[in-house]
Every structure is written in structure tokens, then in C-alpha cells.
PDB file of C-alpha atoms in Angstrom:
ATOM      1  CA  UNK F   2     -58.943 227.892 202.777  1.00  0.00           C
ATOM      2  CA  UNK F   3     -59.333 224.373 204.281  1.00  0.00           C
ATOM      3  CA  UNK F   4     -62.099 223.546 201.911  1.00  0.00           C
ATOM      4  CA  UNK F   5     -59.612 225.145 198.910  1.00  0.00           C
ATOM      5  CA  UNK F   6     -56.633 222.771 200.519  1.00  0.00           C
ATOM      6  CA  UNK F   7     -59.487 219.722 200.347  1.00  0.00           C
ATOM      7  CA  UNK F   8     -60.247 219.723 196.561  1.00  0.00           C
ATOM      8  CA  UNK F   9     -57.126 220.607 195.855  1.00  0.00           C
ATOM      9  CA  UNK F  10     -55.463 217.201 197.526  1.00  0.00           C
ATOM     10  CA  UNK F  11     -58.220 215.257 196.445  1.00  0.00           C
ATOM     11  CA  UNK F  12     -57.362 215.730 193.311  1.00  0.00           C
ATOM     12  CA  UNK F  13     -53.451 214.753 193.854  1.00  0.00           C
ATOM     13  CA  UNK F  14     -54.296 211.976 196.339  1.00  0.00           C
ATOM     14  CA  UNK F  15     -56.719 210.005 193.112  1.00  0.00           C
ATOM     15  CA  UNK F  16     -53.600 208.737 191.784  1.00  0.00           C
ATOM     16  CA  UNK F  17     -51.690 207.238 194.920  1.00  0.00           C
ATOM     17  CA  UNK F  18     -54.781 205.414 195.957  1.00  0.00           C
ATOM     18  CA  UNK F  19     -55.210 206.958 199.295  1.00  0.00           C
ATOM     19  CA  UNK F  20     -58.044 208.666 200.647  1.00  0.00           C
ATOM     20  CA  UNK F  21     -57.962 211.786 203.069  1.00  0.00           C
ATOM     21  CA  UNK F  22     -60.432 212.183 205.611  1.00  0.00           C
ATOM     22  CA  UNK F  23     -61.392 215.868 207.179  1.00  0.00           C
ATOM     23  CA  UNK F  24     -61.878 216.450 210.722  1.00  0.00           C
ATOM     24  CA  UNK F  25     -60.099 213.124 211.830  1.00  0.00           C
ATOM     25  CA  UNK F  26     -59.543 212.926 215.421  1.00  0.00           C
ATOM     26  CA  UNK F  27     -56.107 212.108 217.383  1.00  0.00           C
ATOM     27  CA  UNK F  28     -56.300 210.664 220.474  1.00  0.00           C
ATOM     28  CA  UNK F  29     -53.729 210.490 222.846  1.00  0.00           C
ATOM     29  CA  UNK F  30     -53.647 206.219 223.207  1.00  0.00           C
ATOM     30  CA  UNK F  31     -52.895 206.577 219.651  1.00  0.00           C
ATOM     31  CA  UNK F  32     -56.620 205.966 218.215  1.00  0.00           C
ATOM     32  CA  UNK F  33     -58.834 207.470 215.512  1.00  0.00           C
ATOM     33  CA  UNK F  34     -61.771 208.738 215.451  1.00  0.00           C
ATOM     34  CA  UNK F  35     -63.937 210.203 212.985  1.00  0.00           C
ATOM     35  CA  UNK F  36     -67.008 212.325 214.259  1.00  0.00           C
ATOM     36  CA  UNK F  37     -68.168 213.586 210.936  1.00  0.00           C
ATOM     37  CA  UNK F  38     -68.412 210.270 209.127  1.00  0.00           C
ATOM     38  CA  UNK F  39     -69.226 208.181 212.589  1.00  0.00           C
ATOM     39  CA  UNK F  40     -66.453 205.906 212.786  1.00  0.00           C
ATOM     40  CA  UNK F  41     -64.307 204.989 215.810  1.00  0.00           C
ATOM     41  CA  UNK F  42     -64.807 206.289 219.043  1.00  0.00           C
ATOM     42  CA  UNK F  43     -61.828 207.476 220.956  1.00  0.00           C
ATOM     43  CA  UNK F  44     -62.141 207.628 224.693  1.00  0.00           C
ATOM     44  CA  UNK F  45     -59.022 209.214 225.665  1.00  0.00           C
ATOM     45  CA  UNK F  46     -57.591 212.789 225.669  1.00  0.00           C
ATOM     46  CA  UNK F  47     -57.557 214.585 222.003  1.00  0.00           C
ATOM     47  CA  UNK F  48     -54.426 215.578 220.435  1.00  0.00           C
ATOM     48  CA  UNK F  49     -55.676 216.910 217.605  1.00  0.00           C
ATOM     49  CA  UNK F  50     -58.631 217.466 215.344  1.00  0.00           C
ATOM     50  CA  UNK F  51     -56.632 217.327 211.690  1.00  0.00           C
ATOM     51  CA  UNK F  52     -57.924 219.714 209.198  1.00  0.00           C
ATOM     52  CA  UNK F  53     -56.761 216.311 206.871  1.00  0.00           C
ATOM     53  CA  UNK F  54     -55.793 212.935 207.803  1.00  0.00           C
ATOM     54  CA  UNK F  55     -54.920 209.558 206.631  1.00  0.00           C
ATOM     55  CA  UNK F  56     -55.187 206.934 209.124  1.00  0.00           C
ATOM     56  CA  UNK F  57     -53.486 204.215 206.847  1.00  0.00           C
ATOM     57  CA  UNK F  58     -50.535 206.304 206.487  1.00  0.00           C
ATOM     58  CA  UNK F  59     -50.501 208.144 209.720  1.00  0.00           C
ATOM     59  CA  UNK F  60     -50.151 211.449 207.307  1.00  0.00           C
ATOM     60  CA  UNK F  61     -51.853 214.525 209.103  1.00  0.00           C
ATOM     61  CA  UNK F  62     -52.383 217.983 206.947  1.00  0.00           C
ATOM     62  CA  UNK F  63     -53.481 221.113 208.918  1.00  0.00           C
ATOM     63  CA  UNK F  64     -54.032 224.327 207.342  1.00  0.00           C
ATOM     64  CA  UNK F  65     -52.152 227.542 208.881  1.00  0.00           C
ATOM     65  CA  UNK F  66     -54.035 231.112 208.119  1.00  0.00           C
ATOM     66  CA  UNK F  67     -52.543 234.213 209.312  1.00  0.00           C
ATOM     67  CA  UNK F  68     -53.821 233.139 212.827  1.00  0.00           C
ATOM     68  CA  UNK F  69     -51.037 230.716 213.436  1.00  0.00           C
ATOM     69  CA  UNK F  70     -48.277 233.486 213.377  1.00  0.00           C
ATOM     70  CA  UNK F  71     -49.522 234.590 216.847  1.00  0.00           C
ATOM     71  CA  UNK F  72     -46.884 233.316 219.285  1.00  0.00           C
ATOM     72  CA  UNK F  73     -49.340 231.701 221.688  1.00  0.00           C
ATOM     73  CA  UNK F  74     -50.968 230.010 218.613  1.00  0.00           C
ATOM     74  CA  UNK F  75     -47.518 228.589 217.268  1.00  0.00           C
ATOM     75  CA  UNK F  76     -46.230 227.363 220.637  1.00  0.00           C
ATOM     76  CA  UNK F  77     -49.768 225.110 220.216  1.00  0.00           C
ATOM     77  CA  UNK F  78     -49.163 223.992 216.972  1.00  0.00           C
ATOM     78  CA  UNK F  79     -45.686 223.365 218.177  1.00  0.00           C
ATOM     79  CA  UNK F  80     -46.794 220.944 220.948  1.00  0.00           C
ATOM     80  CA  UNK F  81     -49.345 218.849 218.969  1.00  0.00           C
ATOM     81  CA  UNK F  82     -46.523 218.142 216.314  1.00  0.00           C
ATOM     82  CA  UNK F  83     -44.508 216.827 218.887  1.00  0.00           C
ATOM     83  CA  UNK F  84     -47.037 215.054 220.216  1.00  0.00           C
ATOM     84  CA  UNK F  85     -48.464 213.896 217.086  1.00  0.00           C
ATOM     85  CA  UNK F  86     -44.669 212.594 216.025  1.00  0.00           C
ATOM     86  CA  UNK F  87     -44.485 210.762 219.483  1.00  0.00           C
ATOM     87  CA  UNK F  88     -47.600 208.691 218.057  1.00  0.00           C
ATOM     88  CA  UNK F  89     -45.752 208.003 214.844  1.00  0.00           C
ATOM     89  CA  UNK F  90     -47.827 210.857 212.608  1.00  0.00           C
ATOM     90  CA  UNK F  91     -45.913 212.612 210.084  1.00  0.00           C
ATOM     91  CA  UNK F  92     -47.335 216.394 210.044  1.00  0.00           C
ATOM     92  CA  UNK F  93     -47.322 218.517 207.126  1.00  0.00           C
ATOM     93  CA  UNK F  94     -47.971 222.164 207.410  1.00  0.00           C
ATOM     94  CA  UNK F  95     -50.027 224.106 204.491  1.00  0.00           C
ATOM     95  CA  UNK F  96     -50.004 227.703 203.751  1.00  0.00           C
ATOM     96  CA  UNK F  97     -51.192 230.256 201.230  1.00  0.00           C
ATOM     97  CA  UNK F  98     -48.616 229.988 199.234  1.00  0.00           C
ATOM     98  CA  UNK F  99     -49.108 226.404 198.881  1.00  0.00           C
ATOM     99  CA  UNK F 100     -52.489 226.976 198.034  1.00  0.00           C
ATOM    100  CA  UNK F 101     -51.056 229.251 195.322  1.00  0.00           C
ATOM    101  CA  UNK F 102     -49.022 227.411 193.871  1.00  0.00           C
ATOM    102  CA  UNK F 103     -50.397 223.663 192.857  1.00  0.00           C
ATOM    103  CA  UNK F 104     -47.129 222.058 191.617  1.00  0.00           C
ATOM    104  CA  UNK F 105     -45.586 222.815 195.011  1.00  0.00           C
ATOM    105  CA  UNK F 106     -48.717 221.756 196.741  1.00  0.00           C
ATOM    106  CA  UNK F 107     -48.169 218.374 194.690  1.00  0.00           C
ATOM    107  CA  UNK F 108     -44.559 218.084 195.183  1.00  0.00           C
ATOM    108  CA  UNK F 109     -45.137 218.285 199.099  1.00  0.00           C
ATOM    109  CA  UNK F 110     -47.962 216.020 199.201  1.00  0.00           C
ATOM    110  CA  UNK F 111     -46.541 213.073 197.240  1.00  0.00           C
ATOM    111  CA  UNK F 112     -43.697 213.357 198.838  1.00  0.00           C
ATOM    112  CA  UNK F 113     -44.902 213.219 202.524  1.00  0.00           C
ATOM    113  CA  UNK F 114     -46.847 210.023 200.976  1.00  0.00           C
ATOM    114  CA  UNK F 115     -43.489 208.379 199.620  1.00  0.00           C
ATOM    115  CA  UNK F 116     -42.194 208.944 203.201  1.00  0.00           C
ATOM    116  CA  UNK F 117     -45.331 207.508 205.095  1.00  0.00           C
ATOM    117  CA  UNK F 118     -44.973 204.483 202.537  1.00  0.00           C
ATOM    118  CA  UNK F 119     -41.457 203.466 203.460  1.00  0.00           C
ATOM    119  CA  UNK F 120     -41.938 204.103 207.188  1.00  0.00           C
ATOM    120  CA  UNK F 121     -44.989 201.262 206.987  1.00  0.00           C
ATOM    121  CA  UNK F 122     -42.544 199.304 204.752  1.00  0.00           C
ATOM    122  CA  UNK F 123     -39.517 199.533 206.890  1.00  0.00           C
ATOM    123  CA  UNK F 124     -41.817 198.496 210.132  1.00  0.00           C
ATOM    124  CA  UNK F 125     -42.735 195.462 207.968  1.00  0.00           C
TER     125      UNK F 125
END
């Protein structure tokens, strides 16, 4: 489903211009890294290995199967939002049924762009 979720934002993301990179790296002093494409090189504690991620924006995308409705799984997920937020990321959650249904999907996406865009513009 991540690879689904992949084509199906690169496709929306062409027209704002922004690029989304899989398997991006968090780390906790706020860098990137990117261990599939070799760039940056993080050496403090990992927050987070996003499923999607756009450094520019500080937009993160992570896919949730069926496995994230076990408790121990969301209380997880729960803790690298927060985390995540508390390094200025903006998080948005996919499902299925986003994945089902493209024009939501888009909505969602564009949307979470829009709000990355005037967060960068209201920092100045």
C-alpha cells in the first residue's frame, strides 16, 4: 500500500512543485537524512523513518494498514507525532480509504501543502 500511496502522490505533488522523498529519516536534533538516496547523515537518535517526506516543507506522510489499530502500535504512532510536531513537522495520516478514494487523497494532500506553505511564510 505504501508503494500504491507513492504513485498516487506523485502524481498530485507534479503540480505544486514539490517533491516527496520515501524512507526520509527524522532525527531527533531536528536533521534529515536520507539512506536510500545517500544524502545527509544524521547522528542523533531517530524519530522516525517517514513512509513520505518533504524536507522543504517539513510535511511527513506515513501509511497506516490494519496493523496500526493495535493499541501498543497506536500509542507509537501517537508519540512520534508528538514528537515529530515538537520539531515543527506537520503529520498526515493515510489509510485505505484514502487510497480508495483519489479526490479525497488530493483534497488532503494539497491541503496539508497550503498549510506547510503559510507556516514557512508566516516564519518569514
Amino acid at each position: 500500500m505504501e508503494t500504491l500511496m507513492r504513485l498516487m502522490t506523485r502524481r498530485i505533488m507534479r503540480g505544486t512543485g514539490r517533491k516527496l522523498t520515501s524512507q526520509m529519516v527524522v532525527h531527533a536534533d531536528g536533521s534529515v537524512s536520507d539512506p536510500v538516496h545517500g544524502r545527509g547523515a544524521g547522528n542523533s537518535r531517530i524519530v522516525a523513518r517517514l513512509d513520505l517526506g518533504c524536507e522543504e516543507l517539513k510535511l511527513a506522510l506515513q501509511y497506516d494498514g490494519s496493523g496500526h489499530l493495535h493499541r501498543s502500535v497506536r500509542d507509537k504512532d501517537s508519540r512520534i507525532n508528538a514528537e515529530l510536531a515538537n520539531l515543527d513537522w506537520h503529520v498526515v495520516r493515510v489509510t485505505k480509504g484514502h487510497l480508495d478514494d483519489v479526490k479525497t487523497l488530493e483534497k488532503v494532500l494539497l491541503d496539508a501543502v497550503r498549510l506547510c506553505e503559510r507556516r514557512i511564510a508566516q516564519r518569514g
